[in-house]
Amino acid sequence: MLTKKIDHIGIAVRDASTKLSLYKNFLGLTDIHTEELSSRGIRVYMIRVGESKIELLEPMNEQSEISKFLEAKGEGIHHIAFNVQGIDQAVELAKQNGLQPLSDSPKPGAGGTKVLFLHPKTTGGVLIELVEGNH
Ligand code: ZN
């Protein structure tokens, strides 16, 4: 597996509309792509920052994956994503390195990417996302 760059930093928010002004008006970041991941109950705002992105994760309902996080920890950094090549080898490679993948194989992510998460208890407290492809 080849790791190319930090793809994005995921930030959990209760209501993205009240946070977008920071990124748009103050930081001047206007390349923003919105996508709804209905199966996960998450609305995503991908904000381009040069080579990387900030990903605001907003719950669409109370069953949302991100609702549980917000309840337990409040708003804040949720995960760090690395852009990689060879994600299909990542599950096996992670296990060999004592890391715990959250699924048995990569799953579809935003914009036609493939993604795999690693459990924070095996990575020093950080939820790590691997992303293959560009969105
Ligand atoms: Zn992400």
GROMACS .gro file of N, CA, C and O and ligand atoms in nm:
model
  541
    1MET      N    1   0.085  -0.120   0.000
    1MET     CA    2   0.000   0.000   0.000
    1MET      C    3   0.088   0.125   0.000
    1MET      O    4   0.188   0.129   0.069
    2LEU      N    5   0.049   0.222  -0.079
    2LEU     CA    6   0.124   0.348  -0.089
    2LEU      C    7   0.038   0.461  -0.034
    2LEU      O    8  -0.075   0.480  -0.079
    3THR      N    9   0.090   0.535   0.064
    3THR     CA   10   0.016   0.648   0.120
    3THR      C   11   0.065   0.777   0.057
    3THR      O   12   0.184   0.805   0.057
    4LYS      N   13  -0.030   0.856   0.001
    4LYS     CA   14   0.008   0.970  -0.082
    4LYS      C   15   0.000   1.105  -0.011
    4LYS      O   16   0.081   1.192  -0.032
    5LYS      N   17  -0.103   1.123   0.072
    5LYS     CA   18  -0.120   1.254   0.138
    5LYS      C   19  -0.229   1.242   0.245
    5LYS      O   20  -0.300   1.142   0.250
    6ILE      N   21  -0.242   1.346   0.326
    6ILE     CA   22  -0.361   1.355   0.411
    6ILE      C   23  -0.475   1.395   0.319
    6ILE      O   24  -0.471   1.499   0.254
    7ASP      N   25  -0.575   1.308   0.309
    7ASP     CA   26  -0.687   1.334   0.219
    7ASP      C   27  -0.780   1.440   0.278
    7ASP      O   28  -0.814   1.537   0.213
    8HIS      N   29  -0.819   1.416   0.403
    8HIS     CA   30  -0.906   1.513   0.471
    8HIS      C   31  -0.908   1.489   0.621
    8HIS      O   32  -0.863   1.386   0.669
    9ILE      N   33  -0.959   1.588   0.692
    9ILE     CA   34  -0.983   1.576   0.835
    9ILE      C   35  -1.133   1.584   0.854
    9ILE      O   36  -1.197   1.678   0.804
   10GLY      N   37  -1.190   1.484   0.921
   10GLY     CA   38  -1.335   1.479   0.943
   10GLY      C   39  -1.370   1.545   1.075
   10GLY      O   40  -1.309   1.517   1.178
   11ILE      N   41  -1.470   1.634   1.071
   11ILE     CA   42  -1.512   1.708   1.190
   11ILE      C   43  -1.662   1.687   1.209
   11ILE      O   44  -1.741   1.712   1.118
   12ALA      N   45  -1.701   1.639   1.327
   12ALA     CA   46  -1.842   1.617   1.358
   12ALA      C   47  -1.906   1.748   1.401
   12ALA      O   48  -1.853   1.817   1.489
   13VAL      N   49  -2.019   1.783   1.339
   13VAL     CA   50  -2.092   1.905   1.376
   13VAL      C   51  -2.241   1.871   1.392
   13VAL      O   52  -2.291   1.780   1.327
   14ARG      N   53  -2.308   1.945   1.480
   14ARG     CA   54  -2.453   1.922   1.496
   14ARG      C   55  -2.528   1.986   1.381
   14ARG      O   56  -2.625   1.932   1.331
   15ASP      N   57  -2.483   2.105   1.340
   15ASP     CA   58  -2.552   2.182   1.236
   15ASP      C   59  -2.448   2.255   1.152
   15ASP      O   60  -2.389   2.352   1.198
   16ALA      N   61  -2.424   2.204   1.032
   16ALA     CA   62  -2.316   2.259   0.949
   16ALA      C   63  -2.342   2.403   0.908
   16ALA      O   64  -2.248   2.482   0.893
   17SER      N   65  -2.470   2.442   0.894
   17SER     CA   66  -2.500   2.576   0.843
   17SER      C   67  -2.442   2.685   0.933
   17SER      O   68  -2.406   2.792   0.886
   18THR      N   69  -2.431   2.655   1.063
   18THR     CA   70  -2.377   2.756   1.154
   18THR      C   71  -2.224   2.755   1.157
   18THR      O   72  -2.163   2.840   1.221
   19LYS      N   73  -2.163   2.656   1.094
   19LYS     CA   74  -2.015   2.646   1.094
   19LYS      C   75  -1.955   2.689   0.961
   19LYS      O   76  -1.837   2.721   0.953
   20LEU      N   77  -2.036   2.689   0.854
   20LEU     CA   78  -1.982   2.712   0.721
   20LEU      C   79  -1.924   2.853   0.705
   20LEU      O   80  -1.830   2.873   0.626
   21SER      N   81  -1.975   2.949   0.782
   21SER     CA   82  -1.926   3.086   0.772
   21SER      C   83  -1.778   3.095   0.805
   21SER      O   84  -1.703   3.170   0.741
   22LEU      N   85  -1.733   3.017   0.905
   22LEU     CA   86  -1.590   3.011   0.939
   22LEU      C   87  -1.506   2.975   0.817
   22LEU      O   88  -1.406   3.041   0.787
   23TYR      N   89  -1.549   2.871   0.747
   23TYR     CA   90  -1.470   2.821   0.634
   23TYR      C   91  -1.485   2.910   0.511
   23TYR      O   92  -1.388   2.940   0.443
   24LYS      N   93  -1.611   2.954   0.483
   24LYS     CA   94  -1.638   3.032   0.363
   24LYS      C   95  -1.595   3.177   0.379
   24LYS      O   96  -1.515   3.228   0.302
   25ASN      N   97  -1.649   3.244   0.480
   25ASN     CA   98  -1.630   3.389   0.490
   25ASN      C   99  -1.497   3.426   0.555
   25ASN      O  100  -1.431   3.518   0.511
   26PHE      N  101  -1.458   3.355   0.659
   26PHE     CA  102  -1.334   3.389   0.730
   26PHE      C  103  -1.212   3.330   0.660
   26PHE      O  104  -1.117   3.400   0.629
   27LEU      N  105  -1.215   3.199   0.630
   27LEU     CA  106  -1.099   3.135   0.569
   27LEU      C  107  -1.099   3.148   0.416
   27LEU      O  108  -1.000   3.118   0.351
   28GLY      N  109  -1.212   3.191   0.360
   28GLY     CA  110  -1.218   3.214   0.215
   28GLY      C  111  -1.215   3.087   0.131
   28GLY      O  112  -1.167   3.087   0.018
   29LEU      N  113  -1.264   2.977   0.188
   29LEU     CA  114  -1.266   2.849   0.116
   29LEU      C  115  -1.403   2.833   0.052
   29LEU      O  116  -1.503   2.819   0.122
   30THR      N  117  -1.407   2.839  -0.080
   30THR     CA  118  -1.538   2.842  -0.146
   30THR      C  119  -1.567   2.716  -0.227
   30THR      O  120  -1.676   2.701  -0.280
   31ASP      N  121  -1.467   2.625  -0.238
   31ASP     CA  122  -1.489   2.501  -0.313
   31ASP      C  123  -1.547   2.398  -0.216
   31ASP      O  124  -1.475   2.328  -0.146
   32ILE      N  125  -1.680   2.396  -0.208
   32ILE     CA  126  -1.750   2.311  -0.111
   32ILE      C  127  -1.847   2.219  -0.183
   32ILE      O  128  -1.931   2.265  -0.261
   33HIS      N  129  -1.833   2.089  -0.158
   33HIS     CA  130  -1.918   1.990  -0.224
   33HIS      C  131  -2.002   1.919  -0.117
   33HIS      O  132  -1.948   1.872  -0.018
   34THR      N  133  -2.133   1.916  -0.138
   34THR     CA  134  -2.223   1.854  -0.039
   34THR      C  135  -2.274   1.721  -0.091
   34THR      O  136  -2.305   1.709  -0.209
   35GLU      N  137  -2.280   1.622  -0.003
   35GLU     CA  138  -2.329   1.490  -0.043
   35GLU      C  139  -2.401   1.425   0.074
   35GLU      O  140  -2.357   1.436   0.189
   36GLU      N  141  -2.512   1.355   0.044
   36GLU     CA  142  -2.583   1.284   0.150
   36GLU      C  143  -2.552   1.136   0.140
   36GLU      O  144  -2.571   1.074   0.036
   37LEU      N  145  -2.500   1.079   0.250
   37LEU     CA  146  -2.475   0.935   0.256
   37LEU      C  147  -2.590   0.874   0.337
   37LEU      O  148  -2.578   0.853   0.457
   38SER      N  149  -2.703   0.851   0.269
   38SER     CA  150  -2.826   0.813   0.338
   38SER      C  151  -2.811   0.686   0.419
   38SER      O  152  -2.865   0.675   0.530
   39SER      N  153  -2.736   0.588   0.367
   39SER     CA  154  -2.726   0.460   0.436
   39SER      C  155  -2.656   0.477   0.571
   39SER      O  156  -2.677   0.400   0.663
   40ARG      N  157  -2.572   0.581   0.585
   40ARG     CA  158  -2.503   0.606   0.711
   40ARG      C  159  -2.567   0.721   0.789
   40ARG      O  160  -2.521   0.754   0.898
   41GLY      N  161  -2.672   0.783   0.730
   41GLY     CA  162  -2.740   0.893   0.799
   41GLY      C  163  -2.655   1.017   0.815
   41GLY      O  164  -2.670   1.091   0.912
   42ILE      N  165  -2.566   1.041   0.720
   42ILE     CA  166  -2.472   1.153   0.732
   42ILE      C  167  -2.479   1.244   0.609
   42ILE      O  168  -2.480   1.196   0.496
   43ARG      N  169  -2.482   1.376   0.636
   43ARG     CA  170  -2.466   1.474   0.529
   43ARG      C  171  -2.323   1.527   0.539
   43ARG      O  172  -2.279   1.563   0.647
   44VAL      N  173  -2.252   1.523   0.425
   44VAL     CA  174  -2.110   1.557   0.422
   44VAL      C  175  -2.088   1.687   0.347
   44VAL      O  176  -2.145   1.707   0.239
   45TYR      N  177  -2.008   1.775   0.403
   45TYR     CA  178  -1.964   1.897   0.334
   45TYR      C  179  -1.814   1.886   0.317
   45TYR      O  180  -1.740   1.891   0.414
   46MET      N  181  -1.768   1.866   0.192
   46MET     CA  182  -1.625   1.855   0.163
   46MET      C  183  -1.573   1.991   0.122
   46MET      O  184  -1.613   2.045   0.019
   47ILE      N  185  -1.484   2.046   0.203
   47ILE     CA  186  -1.433   2.181   0.180
   47ILE      C  187  -1.287   2.170   0.138
   47ILE      O  188  -1.203   2.124   0.216
   48ARG      N  189  -1.257   2.209   0.015
   48ARG     CA  190  -1.120   2.194  -0.034
   48ARG      C  191  -1.027   2.296   0.028
   48ARG      O  192  -1.057   2.415   0.035
   49VAL      N  193  -0.911   2.247   0.075
   49VAL     CA  194  -0.804   2.333   0.128
   49VAL      C  195  -0.676   2.288   0.058
   49VAL      O  196  -0.607   2.200   0.105
   50GLY      N  197  -0.646   2.345  -0.058
   50GLY     CA  198  -0.529   2.302  -0.134
   50GLY      C  199  -0.541   2.156  -0.172
   50GLY      O  200  -0.639   2.114  -0.232
   51GLU      N  201  -0.439   2.077  -0.135
   51GLU     CA  202  -0.435   1.933  -0.169
   51GLU      C  203  -0.528   1.850  -0.082
   51GLU      O  204  -0.554   1.735  -0.112
   52SER      N  205  -0.570   1.906   0.032
   52SER     CA  206  -0.649   1.830   0.129
   52SER      C  207  -0.788   1.891   0.143
   52SER      O  208  -0.822   1.985   0.072
   53LYS      N  209  -0.866   1.836   0.233
   53LYS     CA  210  -1.001   1.884   0.254
   53LYS      C  211  -1.037   1.879   0.402
   53LYS      O  212  -0.977   1.804   0.478
   54ILE      N  213  -1.135   1.959   0.437
   54ILE     CA  214  -1.202   1.945   0.565
   54ILE      C  215  -1.338   1.882   0.534
   54ILE      O  216  -1.405   1.924   0.439
   55GLU      N  217  -1.377   1.780   0.610
   55GLU     CA  218  -1.504   1.712   0.588
   55GLU      C  219  -1.593   1.737   0.710
   55GLU      O  220  -1.567   1.682   0.817
   56LEU      N  221  -1.695   1.819   0.693
   56LEU     CA  222  -1.791   1.837   0.802
   56LEU      C  223  -1.893   1.725   0.794
   56LEU      O  224  -1.948   1.698   0.687
   57LEU      N  225  -1.916   1.658   0.906
   57LEU     CA  226  -2.010   1.545   0.912
   57LEU      C  227  -2.128   1.586   0.998
   57LEU      O  228  -2.112   1.614   1.117
   58GLU      N  229  -2.246   1.591   0.936
   58GLU     CA  230  -2.365   1.638   1.006
   58GLU      C  231  -2.469   1.525   1.008
   58GLU      O  232  -2.492   1.462   0.904
   59PRO      N  233  -2.530   1.498   1.124
   59PRO     CA  234  -2.630   1.390   1.127
   59PRO      C  235  -2.757   1.427   1.051
   59PRO      O  236  -2.801   1.541   1.055
   60MET      N  237  -2.814   1.329   0.977
   60MET     CA  238  -2.941   1.350   0.909
   60MET      C  239  -3.058   1.304   0.996
   60MET      O  240  -3.173   1.338   0.971
   61ASN      N  241  -3.028   1.223   1.099
   61ASN     CA  242  -3.131   1.173   1.189
   61ASN      C  243  -3.064   1.122   1.317
   61ASN      O  244  -2.941   1.122   1.326
   62GLU      N  245  -3.144   1.077   1.411
   62GLU     CA  246  -3.087   1.038   1.542
   62GLU      C  247  -3.017   0.903   1.537
   62GLU      O  248  -2.939   0.869   1.626
   63GLN      N  249  -3.045   0.824   1.432
   63GLN     CA  250  -2.980   0.692   1.418
   63GLN      C  251  -2.845   0.705   1.348
   63GLN      O  252  -2.773   0.608   1.332
   64SER      N  253  -2.814   0.826   1.307
   64SER     CA  254  -2.689   0.847   1.233
   64SER      C  255  -2.567   0.801   1.312
   64SER      O  256  -2.563   0.815   1.434
   65GLU      N  257  -2.467   0.747   1.239
   65GLU     CA  258  -2.340   0.710   1.304
   65GLU      C  259  -2.283   0.828   1.382
   65GLU      O  260  -2.226   0.811   1.488
   66ILE      N  261  -2.300   0.947   1.326
   66ILE     CA  262  -2.233   1.063   1.385
   66ILE      C  263  -2.309   1.114   1.507
   66ILE      O  264  -2.251   1.179   1.594
   67SER      N  265  -2.440   1.081   1.518
   67SER     CA  266  -2.517   1.121   1.636
   67SER      C  267  -2.459   1.059   1.762
   67SER      O  268  -2.450   1.124   1.866
   68LYS      N  269  -2.419   0.933   1.751
   68LYS     CA  270  -2.363   0.864   1.868
   68LYS      C  271  -2.234   0.932   1.913
   68LYS      O  272  -2.209   0.950   2.032
   69PHE      N  273  -2.153   0.969   1.816
   69PHE     CA  274  -2.027   1.037   1.847
   69PHE      C  275  -2.055   1.172   1.913
   69PHE      O  276  -1.995   1.207   2.015
   70LEU      N  277  -2.149   1.249   1.857
   70LEU     CA  278  -2.181   1.381   1.910
   70LEU      C  279  -2.233   1.372   2.053
   70LEU      O  280  -2.200   1.454   2.138
   71GLU      N  281  -2.314   1.270   2.078
   71GLU     CA  282  -2.369   1.250   2.212
   71GLU      C  283  -2.258   1.220   2.313
   71GLU      O  284  -2.255   1.273   2.423
   72ALA      N  285  -2.164   1.134   2.271
   72ALA     CA  286  -2.059   1.090   2.364
   72ALA      C  287  -1.950   1.196   2.381
   72ALA      O  288  -1.900   1.216   2.491
   73LYS      N  289  -1.913   1.263   2.273
   73LYS     CA  290  -1.794   1.349   2.279
   73LYS      C  291  -1.819   1.495   2.243
   73LYS      O  292  -1.731   1.578   2.262
   74GLY      N  293  -1.935   1.525   2.184
   74GLY     CA  294  -1.961   1.662   2.139
   74GLY      C  295  -1.897   1.688   2.004
   74GLY      O  296  -1.837   1.600   1.944
   75GLU      N  297  -1.909   1.812   1.958
   75GLU     CA  298  -1.853   1.848   1.829
   75GLU      C  299  -1.700   1.847   1.835
   75GLU      O  300  -1.641   1.876   1.940
   76GLY      N  301  -1.637   1.817   1.723
   76GLY     CA  302  -1.491   1.821   1.719
   76GLY      C  303  -1.434   1.725   1.616
   76GLY      O  304  -1.509   1.666   1.537
   77ILE      N  305  -1.301   1.709   1.619
   77ILE     CA  306  -1.235   1.623   1.521
   77ILE      C  307  -1.280   1.479   1.540
   77ILE      O  308  -1.279   1.426   1.651
   78HIS      N  309  -1.324   1.418   1.431
   78HIS     CA  310  -1.379   1.282   1.434
   78HIS      C  311  -1.280   1.181   1.377
   78HIS      O  312  -1.265   1.073   1.430
   79HIS      N  313  -1.214   1.214   1.266
   79HIS     CA  314  -1.117   1.122   1.209
   79HIS      C  315  -1.017   1.195   1.119
   79HIS      O  316  -1.039   1.309   1.080
   80ILE      N  317  -0.908   1.125   1.090
   80ILE     CA  318  -0.809   1.174   0.994
   80ILE      C  319  -0.802   1.072   0.881
   80ILE      O  320  -0.796   0.951   0.906
   81ALA      N  321  -0.807   1.121   0.757
   81ALA     CA  322  -0.810   1.031   0.642
   81ALA      C  323  -0.682   1.044   0.559
   81ALA      O  324  -0.640   1.156   0.527
   82PHE      N  325  -0.623   0.931   0.527
   82PHE     CA  326  -0.506   0.925   0.439
   82PHE      C  327  -0.548   0.875   0.303
   82PHE      O  328  -0.625   0.779   0.292
   83ASN      N  329  -0.498   0.938   0.198
   83ASN     CA  330  -0.524   0.891   0.062
   83ASN      C  331  -0.419   0.787   0.026
   83ASN      O  332  -0.300   0.813   0.037
   84VAL      N  333  -0.465   0.670  -0.013
   84VAL     CA  334  -0.374   0.558  -0.039
   84VAL      C  335  -0.400   0.494  -0.175
   84VAL      O  336  -0.507   0.513  -0.235
   85GLN      N  337  -0.301   0.419  -0.218
   85GLN     CA  338  -0.317   0.332  -0.334
   85GLN      C  339  -0.302   0.189  -0.283
   85GLN      O  340  -0.210   0.163  -0.205
   86GLY      N  341  -0.391   0.099  -0.326
   86GLY     CA  342  -0.381  -0.040  -0.283
   86GLY      C  343  -0.465  -0.070  -0.161
   86GLY      O  344  -0.426  -0.150  -0.075
   87ILE      N  345  -0.582  -0.007  -0.150
   87ILE     CA  346  -0.667  -0.023  -0.031
   87ILE      C  347  -0.716  -0.168  -0.016
   87ILE      O  348  -0.747  -0.212   0.094
   88ASP      N  349  -0.720  -0.242  -0.128
   88ASP     CA  350  -0.767  -0.380  -0.119
   88ASP      C  351  -0.672  -0.468  -0.037
   88ASP      O  352  -0.712  -0.571   0.015
   89GLN      N  353  -0.548  -0.426  -0.023
   89GLN     CA  354  -0.452  -0.500   0.061
   89GLN      C  355  -0.455  -0.452   0.206
   89GLN      O  356  -0.389  -0.511   0.292
   90ALA      N  357  -0.528  -0.344   0.233
   90ALA     CA  358  -0.516  -0.277   0.363
   90ALA      C  359  -0.567  -0.360   0.480
   90ALA      O  360  -0.511  -0.354   0.589
   91VAL      N  361  -0.674  -0.439   0.460
   91VAL     CA  362  -0.730  -0.518   0.570
   91VAL      C  363  -0.626  -0.616   0.622
   91VAL      O  364  -0.599  -0.622   0.742
   92GLU      N  365  -0.566  -0.689   0.528
   92GLU     CA  366  -0.466  -0.789   0.565
   92GLU      C  367  -0.344  -0.723   0.630
   92GLU      O  368  -0.295  -0.766   0.734
   93LEU      N  369  -0.300  -0.615   0.568
   93LEU     CA  370  -0.182  -0.542   0.616
   93LEU      C  371  -0.207  -0.485   0.756
   93LEU      O  372  -0.119  -0.488   0.843
   94ALA      N  373  -0.328  -0.434   0.778
   94ALA     CA  374  -0.362  -0.379   0.909
   94ALA      C  375  -0.354  -0.488   1.016
   94ALA      O  376  -0.293  -0.469   1.121
   95LYS      N  377  -0.412  -0.604   0.986
   95LYS     CA  378  -0.412  -0.715   1.083
   95LYS      C  379  -0.269  -0.759   1.114
   95LYS      O  380  -0.236  -0.785   1.230
   96GLN      N  381  -0.185  -0.766   1.011
   96GLN     CA  382  -0.044  -0.803   1.032
   96GLN      C  383   0.026  -0.704   1.124
   96GLN      O  384   0.124  -0.738   1.191
   97ASN      N  385  -0.024  -0.579   1.127
   97ASN     CA  386   0.040  -0.474   1.207
   97ASN      C  387  -0.033  -0.449   1.340
   97ASN      O  388  -0.010  -0.346   1.404
   98GLY      N  389  -0.123  -0.541   1.376
   98GLY     CA  390  -0.190  -0.529   1.506
   98GLY      C  391  -0.297  -0.421   1.509
   98GLY      O  392  -0.335  -0.374   1.617
   99LEU      N  393  -0.346  -0.380   1.393
   99LEU     CA  394  -0.451  -0.278   1.385
   99LEU      C  395  -0.584  -0.345   1.355
   99LEU      O  396  -0.587  -0.451   1.293
  100GLN      N  397  -0.692  -0.283   1.399
  100GLN     CA  398  -0.823  -0.345   1.382
  100GLN      C  399  -0.909  -0.270   1.280
  100GLN      O  400  -0.961  -0.163   1.310
  101PRO      N  401  -0.924  -0.326   1.158
  101PRO     CA  402  -1.015  -0.264   1.061
  101PRO      C  403  -1.160  -0.273   1.110
  101PRO      O  404  -1.196  -0.369   1.178
  102LEU      N  405  -1.243  -0.174   1.077
  102LEU     CA  406  -1.383  -0.174   1.123
  102LEU      C  407  -1.474  -0.250   1.027
  102LEU      O  408  -1.592  -0.263   1.052
  103SER      N  409  -1.419  -0.298   0.915
  103SER     CA  410  -1.498  -0.383   0.825
  103SER      C  411  -1.404  -0.485   0.762
  103SER      O  412  -1.282  -0.469   0.767
  104ASP      N  413  -1.463  -0.589   0.703
  104ASP     CA  414  -1.383  -0.698   0.644
  104ASP      C  415  -1.324  -0.662   0.509
  104ASP      O  416  -1.236  -0.730   0.458
  105SER      N  417  -1.379  -0.555   0.449
  105SER     CA  418  -1.328  -0.510   0.319
  105SER      C  419  -1.361  -0.361   0.306
  105SER      O  420  -1.447  -0.310   0.377
  106PRO      N  421  -1.294  -0.290   0.215
  106PRO     CA  422  -1.324  -0.148   0.194
  106PRO      C  423  -1.469  -0.128   0.152
  106PRO      O  424  -1.527  -0.214   0.084
  107LYS      N  425  -1.528  -0.015   0.194
  107LYS     CA  426  -1.667   0.015   0.161
  107LYS      C  427  -1.674   0.135   0.068
  107LYS      O  428  -1.579   0.214   0.063
  108PRO      N  429  -1.788   0.154  -0.004
  108PRO     CA  430  -1.802   0.273  -0.088
  108PRO      C  431  -1.808   0.400  -0.002
  108PRO      O  432  -1.878   0.404   0.098
  109GLY      N  433  -1.730   0.501  -0.042
  109GLY     CA  434  -1.731   0.630   0.028
  109GLY      C  435  -1.786   0.739  -0.061
  109GLY      O  436  -1.835   0.711  -0.171
  110ALA      N  437  -1.776   0.864  -0.016
  110ALA     CA  438  -1.828   0.977  -0.093
  110ALA      C  439  -1.758   0.986  -0.228
  110ALA      O  440  -1.640   0.956  -0.240
  111GLY      N  441  -1.833   1.025  -0.331
  111GLY     CA  442  -1.775   1.051  -0.463
  111GLY      C  443  -1.711   0.932  -0.530
  111GLY      O  444  -1.614   0.947  -0.605
  112GLY      N  445  -1.764   0.811  -0.504
  112GLY     CA  446  -1.712   0.693  -0.572
  112GLY      C  447  -1.578   0.643  -0.522
  112GLY      O  448  -1.509   0.567  -0.589
  113THR      N  449  -1.539   0.684  -0.402
  113THR     CA  450  -1.413   0.636  -0.344
  113THR      C  451  -1.437   0.504  -0.271
  113THR      O  452  -1.551   0.462  -0.252
  114LYS      N  453  -1.327   0.438  -0.232
  114LYS     CA  454  -1.333   0.322  -0.143
  114LYS      C  455  -1.270   0.363  -0.012
  114LYS      O  456  -1.164   0.426  -0.012
  115VAL      N  457  -1.332   0.326   0.100
  115VAL     CA  458  -1.280   0.367   0.229
  115VAL      C  459  -1.274   0.250   0.327
  115VAL      O  460  -1.350   0.154   0.317
  116LEU      N  461  -1.180   0.260   0.420
  116LEU     CA  462  -1.166   0.162   0.528
  116LEU      C  463  -1.125   0.236   0.655
  116LEU      O  464  -1.037   0.322   0.650
  117PHE      N  465  -1.193   0.205   0.766
  117PHE     CA  466  -1.161   0.270   0.893
  117PHE      C  467  -1.084   0.174   0.983
  117PHE      O  468  -1.107   0.052   0.979
  118LEU      N  469  -0.996   0.230   1.067
  118LEU     CA  470  -0.921   0.153   1.166
  118LEU      C  471  -0.963   0.197   1.305
  118LEU      O  472  -0.972   0.318   1.333
  119HIS      N  473  -0.989   0.100   1.393
  119HIS     CA  474  -1.040   0.131   1.526
  119HIS      C  475  -0.940   0.213   1.608
  119HIS      O  476  -0.822   0.178   1.615
  120PRO      N  477  -0.988   0.322   1.671
  120PRO     CA  478  -0.898   0.410   1.746
  120PRO      C  479  -0.825   0.342   1.862
  120PRO      O  480  -0.719   0.387   1.902
  121LYS      N  481  -0.882   0.234   1.915
  121LYS     CA  482  -0.814   0.171   2.028
  121LYS      C  483  -0.682   0.105   1.984
  121LYS      O  484  -0.598   0.074   2.067
  122THR      N  485  -0.665   0.084   1.854
  122THR     CA  486  -0.542   0.023   1.804
  122THR      C  487  -0.450   0.124   1.735
  122THR      O  488  -0.346   0.088   1.679
  123THR      N  489  -0.490   0.253   1.735
  123THR     CA  490  -0.411   0.353   1.661
  123THR      C  491  -0.371   0.471   1.750
  123THR      O  492  -0.338   0.579   1.699
  124GLY      N  493  -0.377   0.454   1.881
  124GLY     CA  494  -0.340   0.565   1.970
  124GLY      C  495  -0.450   0.667   1.984
  124GLY      O  496  -0.423   0.787   2.001
  125GLY      N  497  -0.576   0.621   1.975
  125GLY     CA  498  -0.688   0.710   2.006
  125GLY      C  499  -0.741   0.790   1.889
  125GLY      O  500  -0.828   0.875   1.907
  126VAL      N  501  -0.690   0.764   1.767
  126VAL     CA  502  -0.736   0.839   1.650
  126VAL      C  503  -0.809   0.745   1.554
  126VAL      O  504  -0.753   0.643   1.513
  127LEU      N  505  -0.933   0.778   1.521
  127LEU     CA  506  -1.002   0.703   1.416
  127LEU      C  507  -0.936   0.737   1.282
  127LEU      O  508  -0.932   0.854   1.244
  128ILE      N  509  -0.879   0.636   1.217
  128ILE     CA  510  -0.809   0.658   1.090
  128ILE      C  511  -0.893   0.603   0.975
  128ILE      O  512  -0.944   0.492   0.983
  129GLU      N  513  -0.908   0.683   0.871
  129GLU     CA  514  -0.979   0.642   0.750
  129GLU      C  515  -0.876   0.634   0.638
  129GLU      O  516  -0.793   0.723   0.622
  130LEU      N  517  -0.880   0.525   0.563
  130LEU     CA  518  -0.801   0.514   0.441
  130LEU      C  519  -0.896   0.538   0.325
  130LEU      O  520  -1.007   0.485   0.324
  131VAL      N  521  -0.855   0.618   0.228
  131VAL     CA  522  -0.938   0.649   0.112
  131VAL      C  523  -0.860   0.618  -0.014
  131VAL      O  524  -0.745   0.659  -0.027
  132GLU      N  525  -0.923   0.546  -0.106
  132GLU     CA  526  -0.861   0.530  -0.238
  132GLU      C  527  -0.951   0.594  -0.343
  132GLU      O  528  -1.071   0.574  -0.342
  133GLY      N  529  -0.892   0.675  -0.430
  133GLY     CA  530  -0.967   0.750  -0.529
  133GLY      C  531  -0.976   0.895  -0.487
  133GLY      O  532  -0.933   0.932  -0.378
  134ASN      N  533  -1.032   0.978  -0.576
  134ASN     CA  534  -1.044   1.121  -0.546
  134ASN      C  535  -1.187   1.165  -0.555
  134ASN      O  536  -1.263   1.117  -0.637
  135HIS      N  537  -1.225   1.257  -0.465
  135HIS     CA  538  -1.358   1.315  -0.473
  135HIS      C  539  -1.351   1.464  -0.450
  135HIS      O  540  -1.244   1.519  -0.432
  136ZN      ZN  541  -1.382   1.100   0.605
   0.00000   0.00000   0.00000
